[in-house]
PDB file with one MODEL, atoms N, CA, C and O in Angstrom:
MODEL        1
ATOM      1  N   MET A   1     -13.795  11.599  -6.539  1.00  0.00           N
ATOM      2  CA  MET A   1     -14.459  10.323  -6.528  1.00  0.00           C
ATOM      3  C   MET A   1     -13.529   9.299  -5.892  1.00  0.00           C
ATOM      4  O   MET A   1     -12.329   9.284  -6.165  1.00  0.00           O
ATOM      5  N   SER A   2     -14.085   8.452  -5.051  1.00  0.00           N
ATOM      6  CA  SER A   2     -13.289   7.460  -4.353  1.00  0.00           C
ATOM      7  C   SER A   2     -13.930   6.085  -4.487  1.00  0.00           C
ATOM      8  O   SER A   2     -15.154   5.953  -4.481  1.00  0.00           O
ATOM      9  N   ALA A   3     -13.091   5.069  -4.607  1.00  0.00           N
ATOM     10  CA  ALA A   3     -13.580   3.689  -4.676  1.00  0.00           C
ATOM     11  C   ALA A   3     -12.462   2.759  -4.253  1.00  0.00           C
ATOM     12  O   ALA A   3     -11.287   3.085  -4.419  1.00  0.00           O
ATOM     13  N   ARG A   4     -12.805   1.634  -3.721  1.00  0.00           N
ATOM     14  CA  ARG A   4     -11.795   0.631  -3.376  1.00  0.00           C
ATOM     15  C   ARG A   4     -11.273   0.009  -4.669  1.00  0.00           C
ATOM     16  O   ARG A   4     -11.987  -0.080  -5.667  1.00  0.00           O
ATOM     17  N   ALA A   5     -10.018  -0.414  -4.628  1.00  0.00           N
ATOM     18  CA  ALA A   5      -9.375  -0.931  -5.843  1.00  0.00           C
ATOM     19  C   ALA A   5     -10.125  -2.108  -6.446  1.00  0.00           C
ATOM     20  O   ALA A   5     -10.194  -2.224  -7.670  1.00  0.00           O
ATOM     21  N   HIS A   6     -10.691  -2.988  -5.619  1.00  0.00           N
ATOM     22  CA  HIS A   6     -11.368  -4.161  -6.176  1.00  0.00           C
ATOM     23  C   HIS A   6     -12.687  -3.803  -6.845  1.00  0.00           C
ATOM     24  O   HIS A   6     -13.278  -4.644  -7.522  1.00  0.00           O
ATOM     25  N   GLU A   7     -13.167  -2.557  -6.666  1.00  0.00           N
ATOM     26  CA  GLU A   7     -14.396  -2.115  -7.313  1.00  0.00           C
ATOM     27  C   GLU A   7     -14.124  -1.457  -8.665  1.00  0.00           C
ATOM     28  O   GLU A   7     -15.054  -1.197  -9.429  1.00  0.00           O
ATOM     29  N   LEU A   8     -12.857  -1.188  -8.958  1.00  0.00           N
ATOM     30  CA  LEU A   8     -12.489  -0.516 -10.194  1.00  0.00           C
ATOM     31  C   LEU A   8     -12.252  -1.528 -11.305  1.00  0.00           C
ATOM     32  O   LEU A   8     -11.767  -2.632 -11.057  1.00  0.00           O
ATOM     33  N   GLU A   9     -12.589  -1.155 -12.498  1.00  0.00           N
ATOM     34  CA  GLU A   9     -12.292  -2.010 -13.642  1.00  0.00           C
ATOM     35  C   GLU A   9     -10.894  -1.679 -14.142  1.00  0.00           C
ATOM     36  O   GLU A   9     -10.481  -0.519 -14.128  1.00  0.00           O
ATOM     37  N   ALA A  10     -10.173  -2.691 -14.580  1.00  0.00           N
ATOM     38  CA  ALA A  10      -8.823  -2.480 -15.093  1.00  0.00           C
ATOM     39  C   ALA A  10      -8.876  -1.658 -16.377  1.00  0.00           C
ATOM     40  O   ALA A  10      -9.732  -1.877 -17.234  1.00  0.00           O
ATOM     41  N   ASP A  11      -7.960  -0.721 -16.495  1.00  0.00           N
ATOM     42  CA  ASP A  11      -7.843   0.109 -17.688  1.00  0.00           C
ATOM     43  C   ASP A  11      -7.194  -0.726 -18.787  1.00  0.00           C
ATOM     44  O   ASP A  11      -6.082  -1.218 -18.593  1.00  0.00           O
ATOM     45  N   PRO A  12      -7.844  -0.903 -19.925  1.00  0.00           N
ATOM     46  CA  PRO A  12      -7.274  -1.746 -20.982  1.00  0.00           C
ATOM     47  C   PRO A  12      -5.972  -1.194 -21.557  1.00  0.00           C
ATOM     48  O   PRO A  12      -5.264  -1.918 -22.257  1.00  0.00           O
ATOM     49  N   GLU A  13      -5.639   0.058 -21.284  1.00  0.00           N
ATOM     50  CA  GLU A  13      -4.407   0.658 -21.785  1.00  0.00           C
ATOM     51  C   GLU A  13      -3.215   0.376 -20.872  1.00  0.00           C
ATOM     52  O   GLU A  13      -2.092   0.748 -21.213  1.00  0.00           O
ATOM     53  N   TRP A  14      -3.420  -0.260 -19.738  1.00  0.00           N
ATOM     54  CA  TRP A  14      -2.331  -0.528 -18.812  1.00  0.00           C
ATOM     55  C   TRP A  14      -1.378  -1.547 -19.410  1.00  0.00           C
ATOM     56  O   TRP A  14      -1.801  -2.404 -20.185  1.00  0.00           O
ATOM     57  N   PRO A  15      -0.093  -1.471 -19.062  1.00  0.00           N
ATOM     58  CA  PRO A  15       0.886  -2.433 -19.573  1.00  0.00           C
ATOM     59  C   PRO A  15       0.568  -3.850 -19.097  1.00  0.00           C
ATOM     60  O   PRO A  15      -0.103  -4.038 -18.083  1.00  0.00           O
ATOM     61  N   ALA A  16       1.049  -4.826 -19.828  1.00  0.00           N
ATOM     62  CA  ALA A  16       0.798  -6.230 -19.494  1.00  0.00           C
ATOM     63  C   ALA A  16       1.530  -6.665 -18.228  1.00  0.00           C
ATOM     64  O   ALA A  16       1.186  -7.692 -17.644  1.00  0.00           O
ATOM     65  N   ASP A  17       2.545  -5.892 -17.788  1.00  0.00           N
ATOM     66  CA  ASP A  17       3.323  -6.303 -16.615  1.00  0.00           C
ATOM     67  C   ASP A  17       2.746  -5.802 -15.295  1.00  0.00           C
ATOM     68  O   ASP A  17       3.454  -5.787 -14.288  1.00  0.00           O
ATOM     69  N   VAL A  18       1.484  -5.393 -15.275  1.00  0.00           N
ATOM     70  CA  VAL A  18       0.842  -4.905 -14.056  1.00  0.00           C
ATOM     71  C   VAL A  18       0.165  -6.069 -13.335  1.00  0.00           C
ATOM     72  O   VAL A  18      -0.546  -6.866 -13.946  1.00  0.00           O
ATOM     73  N   THR A  19       0.402  -6.152 -12.014  1.00  0.00           N
ATOM     74  CA  THR A  19      -0.249  -7.184 -11.206  1.00  0.00           C
ATOM     75  C   THR A  19      -1.223  -6.527 -10.235  1.00  0.00           C
ATOM     76  O   THR A  19      -1.066  -5.356  -9.889  1.00  0.00           O
ATOM     77  N   TYR A  20      -2.210  -7.268  -9.805  1.00  0.00           N
ATOM     78  CA  TYR A  20      -3.239  -6.818  -8.873  1.00  0.00           C
ATOM     79  C   TYR A  20      -3.033  -7.611  -7.593  1.00  0.00           C
ATOM     80  O   TYR A  20      -3.373  -8.793  -7.535  1.00  0.00           O
ATOM     81  N   ASP A  21      -2.476  -6.969  -6.557  1.00  0.00           N
ATOM     82  CA  ASP A  21      -2.037  -7.677  -5.360  1.00  0.00           C
ATOM     83  C   ASP A  21      -2.748  -7.171  -4.112  1.00  0.00           C
ATOM     84  O   ASP A  21      -2.968  -5.971  -3.950  1.00  0.00           O
ATOM     85  N   ARG A  22      -3.105  -8.106  -3.229  1.00  0.00           N
ATOM     86  CA  ARG A  22      -3.704  -7.730  -1.946  1.00  0.00           C
ATOM     87  C   ARG A  22      -2.605  -7.187  -1.046  1.00  0.00           C
ATOM     88  O   ARG A  22      -1.542  -7.793  -0.915  1.00  0.00           O
ATOM     89  N   LEU A  23      -2.869  -6.041  -0.427  1.00  0.00           N
ATOM     90  CA  LEU A  23      -1.922  -5.451   0.508  1.00  0.00           C
ATOM     91  C   LEU A  23      -2.260  -5.893   1.925  1.00  0.00           C
ATOM     92  O   LEU A  23      -1.452  -6.532   2.599  1.00  0.00           O
ATOM     93  N   ILE A  24      -3.468  -5.543   2.367  1.00  0.00           N
ATOM     94  CA  ILE A  24      -3.920  -5.899   3.710  1.00  0.00           C
ATOM     95  C   ILE A  24      -5.438  -5.810   3.740  1.00  0.00           C
ATOM     96  O   ILE A  24      -6.014  -4.860   3.208  1.00  0.00           O
ATOM     97  N   GLY A  25      -6.079  -6.769   4.344  1.00  0.00           N
ATOM     98  CA  GLY A  25      -7.538  -6.737   4.424  1.00  0.00           C
ATOM     99  C   GLY A  25      -8.161  -6.635   3.048  1.00  0.00           C
ATOM    100  O   GLY A  25      -7.929  -7.483   2.186  1.00  0.00           O
ATOM    101  N   ASP A  26      -8.957  -5.588   2.842  1.00  0.00           N
ATOM    102  CA  ASP A  26      -9.604  -5.389   1.541  1.00  0.00           C
ATOM    103  C   ASP A  26      -8.929  -4.292   0.722  1.00  0.00           C
ATOM    104  O   ASP A  26      -9.561  -3.692  -0.148  1.00  0.00           O
ATOM    105  N   VAL A  27      -7.650  -4.028   0.994  1.00  0.00           N
ATOM    106  CA  VAL A  27      -6.874  -3.019   0.267  1.00  0.00           C
ATOM    107  C   VAL A  27      -5.978  -3.729  -0.748  1.00  0.00           C
ATOM    108  O   VAL A  27      -5.205  -4.618  -0.388  1.00  0.00           O
ATOM    109  N   TYR A  28      -6.085  -3.336  -2.004  1.00  0.00           N
ATOM    110  CA  TYR A  28      -5.314  -3.936  -3.095  1.00  0.00           C
ATOM    111  C   TYR A  28      -4.479  -2.871  -3.788  1.00  0.00           C
ATOM    112  O   TYR A  28      -4.818  -1.688  -3.755  1.00  0.00           O
ATOM    113  N   LEU A  29      -3.385  -3.294  -4.416  1.00  0.00           N
ATOM    114  CA  LEU A  29      -2.518  -2.403  -5.183  1.00  0.00           C
ATOM    115  C   LEU A  29      -2.338  -2.943  -6.594  1.00  0.00           C
ATOM    116  O   LEU A  29      -2.235  -4.152  -6.801  1.00  0.00           O
ATOM    117  N   TYR A  30      -2.303  -2.035  -7.555  1.00  0.00           N
ATOM    118  CA  TYR A  30      -1.848  -2.376  -8.901  1.00  0.00           C
ATOM    119  C   TYR A  30      -0.365  -2.049  -8.926  1.00  0.00           C
ATOM    120  O   TYR A  30       0.023  -0.916  -8.643  1.00  0.00           O
ATOM    121  N   GLN A  31       0.473  -3.029  -9.264  1.00  0.00           N
ATOM    122  CA  GLN A  31       1.915  -2.826  -9.253  1.00  0.00           C
ATOM    123  C   GLN A  31       2.540  -3.362 -10.533  1.00  0.00           C
ATOM    124  O   GLN A  31       2.095  -4.372 -11.079  1.00  0.00           O
ATOM    125  N   ARG A  32       3.569  -2.679 -11.001  1.00  0.00           N
ATOM    126  CA  ARG A  32       4.324  -3.185 -12.148  1.00  0.00           C
ATOM    127  C   ARG A  32       5.318  -4.224 -11.674  1.00  0.00           C
ATOM    128  O   ARG A  32       5.946  -4.067 -10.627  1.00  0.00           O
ATOM    129  N   ARG A  33       5.456  -5.285 -12.449  1.00  0.00           N
ATOM    130  CA  ARG A  33       6.390  -6.353 -12.082  1.00  0.00           C
ATOM    131  C   ARG A  33       7.831  -5.847 -12.024  1.00  0.00           C
ATOM    132  O   ARG A  33       8.589  -6.258 -11.145  1.00  0.00           O
ATOM    133  N   GLY A  34       8.216  -4.972 -12.936  1.00  0.00           N
ATOM    134  CA  GLY A  34       9.596  -4.520 -13.022  1.00  0.00           C
ATOM    135  C   GLY A  34       9.886  -3.235 -12.269  1.00  0.00           C
ATOM    136  O   GLY A  34      11.029  -2.778 -12.274  1.00  0.00           O
ATOM    137  N   GLY A  35       8.909  -2.642 -11.629  1.00  0.00           N
ATOM    138  CA  GLY A  35       9.110  -1.379 -10.926  1.00  0.00           C
ATOM    139  C   GLY A  35       9.204  -1.575  -9.423  1.00  0.00           C
ATOM    140  O   GLY A  35       9.368  -2.693  -8.935  1.00  0.00           O
ATOM    141  N   HIS A  36       9.096  -0.457  -8.690  1.00  0.00           N
ATOM    142  CA  HIS A  36       9.088  -0.543  -7.228  1.00  0.00           C
ATOM    143  C   HIS A  36       7.827  -1.278  -6.798  1.00  0.00           C
ATOM    144  O   HIS A  36       6.724  -0.953  -7.236  1.00  0.00           O
ATOM    145  N   ARG A  37       8.004  -2.268  -5.939  1.00  0.00           N
ATOM    146  CA  ARG A  37       6.870  -3.066  -5.459  1.00  0.00           C
ATOM    147  C   ARG A  37       6.895  -3.096  -3.941  1.00  0.00           C
ATOM    148  O   ARG A  37       7.959  -3.071  -3.322  1.00  0.00           O
ATOM    149  N   THR A  38       5.729  -3.149  -3.361  1.00  0.00           N
ATOM    150  CA  THR A  38       5.667  -3.313  -1.919  1.00  0.00           C
ATOM    151  C   THR A  38       6.124  -4.723  -1.575  1.00  0.00           C
ATOM    152  O   THR A  38       5.907  -5.657  -2.347  1.00  0.00           O
ATOM    153  N   GLY A  39       6.746  -4.872  -0.435  1.00  0.00           N
ATOM    154  CA  GLY A  39       7.277  -6.177  -0.065  1.00  0.00           C
ATOM    155  C   GLY A  39       7.378  -6.332   1.440  1.00  0.00           C
ATOM    156  O   GLY A  39       6.770  -5.576   2.198  1.00  0.00           O
ATOM    157  N   THR A  40       8.148  -7.314   1.860  1.00  0.00           N
ATOM    158  CA  THR A  40       8.295  -7.626   3.275  1.00  0.00           C
ATOM    159  C   THR A  40       8.855  -6.453   4.064  1.00  0.00           C
ATOM    160  O   THR A  40       8.439  -6.221   5.199  1.00  0.00           O
ATOM    161  N   ASP A  41       9.791  -5.710   3.486  1.00  0.00           N
ATOM    162  CA  ASP A  41      10.355  -4.569   4.206  1.00  0.00           C
ATOM    163  C   ASP A  41       9.284  -3.530   4.521  1.00  0.00           C
ATOM    164  O   ASP A  41       9.337  -2.897   5.576  1.00  0.00           O
ATOM    165  N   ASP A  42       8.317  -3.342   3.634  1.00  0.00           N
ATOM    166  CA  ASP A  42       7.221  -2.407   3.890  1.00  0.00           C
ATOM    167  C   ASP A  42       6.328  -2.907   5.025  1.00  0.00           C
ATOM    168  O   ASP A  42       5.900  -2.125   5.874  1.00  0.00           O
ATOM    169  N   VAL A  43       6.053  -4.197   5.037  1.00  0.00           N
ATOM    170  CA  VAL A  43       5.224  -4.784   6.100  1.00  0.00           C
ATOM    171  C   VAL A  43       5.922  -4.637   7.450  1.00  0.00           C
ATOM    172  O   VAL A  43       5.283  -4.276   8.439  1.00  0.00           O
ATOM    173  N   LEU A  44       7.218  -4.912   7.502  1.00  0.00           N
ATOM    174  CA  LEU A  44       7.971  -4.788   8.750  1.00  0.00           C
ATOM    175  C   LEU A  44       8.040  -3.342   9.221  1.00  0.00           C
ATOM    176  O   LEU A  44       7.956  -3.082  10.421  1.00  0.00           O
ATOM    177  N   THR A  45       8.193  -2.398   8.298  1.00  0.00           N
ATOM    178  CA  THR A  45       8.214  -0.982   8.657  1.00  0.00           C
ATOM    179  C   THR A  45       6.874  -0.552   9.242  1.00  0.00           C
ATOM    180  O   THR A  45       6.843   0.161  10.245  1.00  0.00           O
ATOM    181  N   ALA A  46       5.769  -0.973   8.636  1.00  0.00           N
ATOM    182  CA  ALA A  46       4.438  -0.637   9.153  1.00  0.00           C
ATOM    183  C   ALA A  46       4.229  -1.251  10.535  1.00  0.00           C
ATOM    184  O   ALA A  46       3.691  -0.596  11.428  1.00  0.00           O
ATOM    185  N   TYR A  47       4.649  -2.498  10.717  1.00  0.00           N
ATOM    186  CA  TYR A  47       4.525  -3.157  12.018  1.00  0.00           C
ATOM    187  C   TYR A  47       5.312  -2.385  13.072  1.00  0.00           C
ATOM    188  O   TYR A  47       4.801  -2.106  14.157  1.00  0.00           O
ATOM    189  N   TYR A  48       6.546  -2.045  12.752  1.00  0.00           N
ATOM    190  CA  TYR A  48       7.396  -1.308  13.687  1.00  0.00           C
ATOM    191  C   TYR A  48       6.774   0.042  14.032  1.00  0.00           C
ATOM    192  O   TYR A  48       6.768   0.445  15.195  1.00  0.00           O
ATOM    193  N   ALA A  49       6.251   0.739  13.029  1.00  0.00           N
ATOM    194  CA  ALA A  49       5.660   2.064  13.256  1.00  0.00           C
ATOM    195  C   ALA A  49       4.448   1.995  14.174  1.00  0.00           C
ATOM    196  O   ALA A  49       4.256   2.881  15.006  1.00  0.00           O
ATOM    197  N   THR A  50       3.635   0.970  14.039  1.00  0.00           N
ATOM    198  CA  THR A  50       2.413   0.887  14.844  1.00  0.00           C
ATOM    199  C   THR A  50       2.647   0.278  16.223  1.00  0.00           C
ATOM    200  O   THR A  50       1.888   0.561  17.151  1.00  0.00           O
ATOM    201  N   HIS A  51       3.670  -0.543  16.379  1.00  0.00           N
ATOM    202  CA  HIS A  51       3.893  -1.203  17.662  1.00  0.00           C
ATOM    203  C   HIS A  51       4.940  -0.525  18.537  1.00  0.00           C
ATOM    204  O   HIS A  51       5.051  -0.853  19.718  1.00  0.00           O
ATOM    205  N   ARG A  52       5.695   0.394  17.996  1.00  0.00           N
ATOM    206  CA  ARG A  52       6.701   1.114  18.778  1.00  0.00           C
ATOM    207  C   ARG A  52       6.185   2.452  19.289  1.00  0.00           C
ATOM    208  O   ARG A  52       6.849   3.090  20.106  1.00  0.00           O
ATOM    209  N   ALA A  53       5.043   2.880  18.839  1.00  0.00           N
ATOM    210  CA  ALA A  53       4.481   4.161  19.280  1.00  0.00           C
ATOM    211  C   ALA A  53       4.104   4.063  20.759  1.00  0.00           C
ATOM    212  O   ALA A  53       3.654   3.016  21.223  1.00  0.00           O
ATOM    213  N   SER A  54       4.293   5.165  21.495  1.00  0.00           N
ATOM    214  CA  SER A  54       3.974   5.165  22.922  1.00  0.00           C
ATOM    215  C   SER A  54       2.469   5.238  23.178  1.00  0.00           C
ATOM    216  O   SER A  54       2.010   4.937  24.280  1.00  0.00           O
ATOM    217  N   GLY A  55       1.722   5.625  22.190  1.00  0.00           N
ATOM    218  CA  GLY A  55       0.265   5.717  22.313  1.00  0.00           C
ATOM    219  C   GLY A  55      -0.336   5.905  20.942  1.00  0.00           C
ATOM    220  O   GLY A  55       0.387   5.951  19.947  1.00  0.00           O
ATOM    221  N   PRO A  56      -1.658   6.015  20.875  1.00  0.00           N
ATOM    222  CA  PRO A  56      -2.294   6.219  19.569  1.00  0.00           C
ATOM    223  C   PRO A  56      -1.861   7.545  18.939  1.00  0.00           C
ATOM    224  O   PRO A  56      -1.753   8.563  19.623  1.00  0.00           O
ATOM    225  N   SER A  57      -1.619   7.520  17.653  1.00  0.00           N
ATOM    226  CA  SER A  57      -1.209   8.728  16.938  1.00  0.00           C
ATOM    227  C   SER A  57      -2.368   9.266  16.118  1.00  0.00           C
ATOM    228  O   SER A  57      -3.155   8.504  15.556  1.00  0.00           O
ATOM    229  N   ALA A  58      -2.466  10.584  16.057  1.00  0.00           N
ATOM    230  CA  ALA A  58      -3.524  11.226  15.271  1.00  0.00           C
ATOM    231  C   ALA A  58      -3.097  11.419  13.828  1.00  0.00           C
ATOM    232  O   ALA A  58      -3.939  11.557  12.942  1.00  0.00           O
ATOM    233  N   SER A  59      -1.771  11.430  13.584  1.00  0.00           N
ATOM    234  CA  SER A  59      -1.296  11.642  12.220  1.00  0.00           C
ATOM    235  C   SER A  59       0.014  10.891  12.009  1.00  0.00           C
ATOM    236  O   SER A  59       0.718  10.547  12.958  1.00  0.00           O
ATOM    237  N   TYR A  60       0.315  10.649  10.744  1.00  0.00           N
ATOM    238  CA  TYR A  60       1.524   9.926  10.354  1.00  0.00           C
ATOM    239  C   TYR A  60       2.191  10.666   9.212  1.00  0.00           C
ATOM    240  O   TYR A  60       1.539  11.403   8.473  1.00  0.00           O
ATOM    241  N   LEU A  61       3.500  10.466   9.068  1.00  0.00           N
ATOM    242  CA  LEU A  61       4.252  11.029   7.963  1.00  0.00           C
ATOM    243  C   LEU A  61       5.078   9.903   7.352  1.00  0.00           C
ATOM    244  O   LEU A  61       5.869   9.264   8.046  1.00  0.00           O
ATOM    245  N   ASP A  62       4.899   9.663   6.078  1.00  0.00           N
ATOM    246  CA  ASP A  62       5.609   8.595   5.372  1.00  0.00           C
ATOM    247  C   ASP A  62       6.554   9.254   4.375  1.00  0.00           C
ATOM    248  O   ASP A  62       6.129   9.649   3.289  1.00  0.00           O
ATOM    249  N   LEU A  63       7.830   9.376   4.730  1.00  0.00           N
ATOM    250  CA  LEU A  63       8.820  10.010   3.862  1.00  0.00           C
ATOM    251  C   LEU A  63       9.381   9.000   2.873  1.00  0.00           C
ATOM    252  O   LEU A  63       9.701   7.869   3.239  1.00  0.00           O
ATOM    253  N   GLY A  64       9.498   9.416   1.621  1.00  0.00           N
ATOM    254  CA  GLY A  64      10.011   8.517   0.598  1.00  0.00           C
ATOM    255  C   GLY A  64       9.117   7.305   0.453  1.00  0.00           C
ATOM    256  O   GLY A  64       9.589   6.168   0.465  1.00  0.00           O
ATOM    257  N   CYS A  65       7.831   7.549   0.318  1.00  0.00           N
ATOM    258  CA  CYS A  65       6.837   6.484   0.475  1.00  0.00           C
ATOM    259  C   CYS A  65       6.731   5.517  -0.690  1.00  0.00           C
ATOM    260  O   CYS A  65       5.941   4.578  -0.599  1.00  0.00           O
ATOM    261  N   GLY A  66       7.461   5.679  -1.762  1.00  0.00           N
ATOM    262  CA  GLY A  66       7.366   4.721  -2.868  1.00  0.00           C
ATOM    263  C   GLY A  66       5.949   4.646  -3.393  1.00  0.00           C
ATOM    264  O   GLY A  66       5.460   5.596  -4.004  1.00  0.00           O
ATOM    265  N   VAL A  67       5.282   3.524  -3.163  1.00  0.00           N
ATOM    266  CA  VAL A  67       3.890   3.369  -3.603  1.00  0.00           C
ATOM    267  C   VAL A  67       2.905   3.680  -2.482  1.00  0.00           C
ATOM    268  O   VAL A  67       1.695   3.582  -2.682  1.00  0.00           O
ATOM    269  N   GLY A  68       3.405   4.053  -1.305  1.00  0.00           N
ATOM    270  CA  GLY A  68       2.533   4.424  -0.193  1.00  0.00           C
ATOM    271  C   GLY A  68       1.985   3.261   0.601  1.00  0.00           C
ATOM    272  O   GLY A  68       1.039   3.436   1.370  1.00  0.00           O
ATOM    273  N   SER A  69       2.548   2.081   0.438  1.00  0.00           N
ATOM    274  CA  SER A  69       1.993   0.894   1.086  1.00  0.00           C
ATOM    275  C   SER A  69       2.139   0.917   2.606  1.00  0.00           C
ATOM    276  O   SER A  69       1.255   0.427   3.309  1.00  0.00           O
ATOM    277  N   VAL A  70       3.227   1.472   3.128  1.00  0.00           N
ATOM    278  CA  VAL A  70       3.409   1.521   4.580  1.00  0.00           C
ATOM    279  C   VAL A  70       2.318   2.373   5.210  1.00  0.00           C
ATOM    280  O   VAL A  70       1.706   1.965   6.197  1.00  0.00           O
ATOM    281  N   LEU A  71       2.070   3.542   4.655  1.00  0.00           N
ATOM    282  CA  LEU A  71       1.037   4.422   5.194  1.00  0.00           C
ATOM    283  C   LEU A  71      -0.347   3.792   5.073  1.00  0.00           C
ATOM    284  O   LEU A  71      -1.172   3.946   5.974  1.00  0.00           O
ATOM    285  N   LEU A  72      -0.612   3.089   3.983  1.00  0.00           N
ATOM    286  CA  LEU A  72      -1.896   2.394   3.839  1.00  0.00           C
ATOM    287  C   LEU A  72      -2.068   1.323   4.913  1.00  0.00           C
ATOM    288  O   LEU A  72      -3.161   1.164   5.457  1.00  0.00           O
ATOM    289  N   MET A  73      -0.998   0.584   5.222  1.00  0.00           N
ATOM    290  CA  MET A  73      -1.090  -0.457   6.248  1.00  0.00           C
ATOM    291  C   MET A  73      -1.251   0.142   7.637  1.00  0.00           C
ATOM    292  O   MET A  73      -2.025  -0.372   8.445  1.00  0.00           O
ATOM    293  N   VAL A  74      -0.529   1.227   7.926  1.00  0.00           N
ATOM    294  CA  VAL A  74      -0.645   1.886   9.227  1.00  0.00           C
ATOM    295  C   VAL A  74      -2.045   2.461   9.401  1.00  0.00           C
ATOM    296  O   VAL A  74      -2.619   2.375  10.487  1.00  0.00           O
ATOM    297  N   ALA A  75      -2.597   3.043   8.349  1.00  0.00           N
ATOM    298  CA  ALA A  75      -3.932   3.637   8.417  1.00  0.00           C
ATOM    299  C   ALA A  75      -5.024   2.582   8.540  1.00  0.00           C
ATOM    300  O   ALA A  75      -6.099   2.856   9.073  1.00  0.00           O
ATOM    301  N   HIS A  76      -4.753   1.395   8.054  1.00  0.00           N
ATOM    302  CA  HIS A  76      -5.759   0.327   8.089  1.00  0.00           C
ATOM    303  C   HIS A  76      -5.898  -0.156   9.497  1.00  0.00           C
ATOM    304  O   HIS A  76      -6.693  -1.057   9.765  1.00  0.00           O
TER     305      HIS A  76
ENDMDL
END
């Protein structure tokens, strides 16, 4: 089953330190305040990956992807 994050209801069992943040366009992430969070470095990495390519790519590999935000931005 698949759904966009903004269509999902928050799980009442989630910790109070979870934030609901827009990543890009209509893509949102649930992130813990004290854990690994997507940030400016992820945005710059996605920009570099998409603008340094010699042509359109059919596939991508995101090593050590943390929360996967770079791959989500590149795919968007």
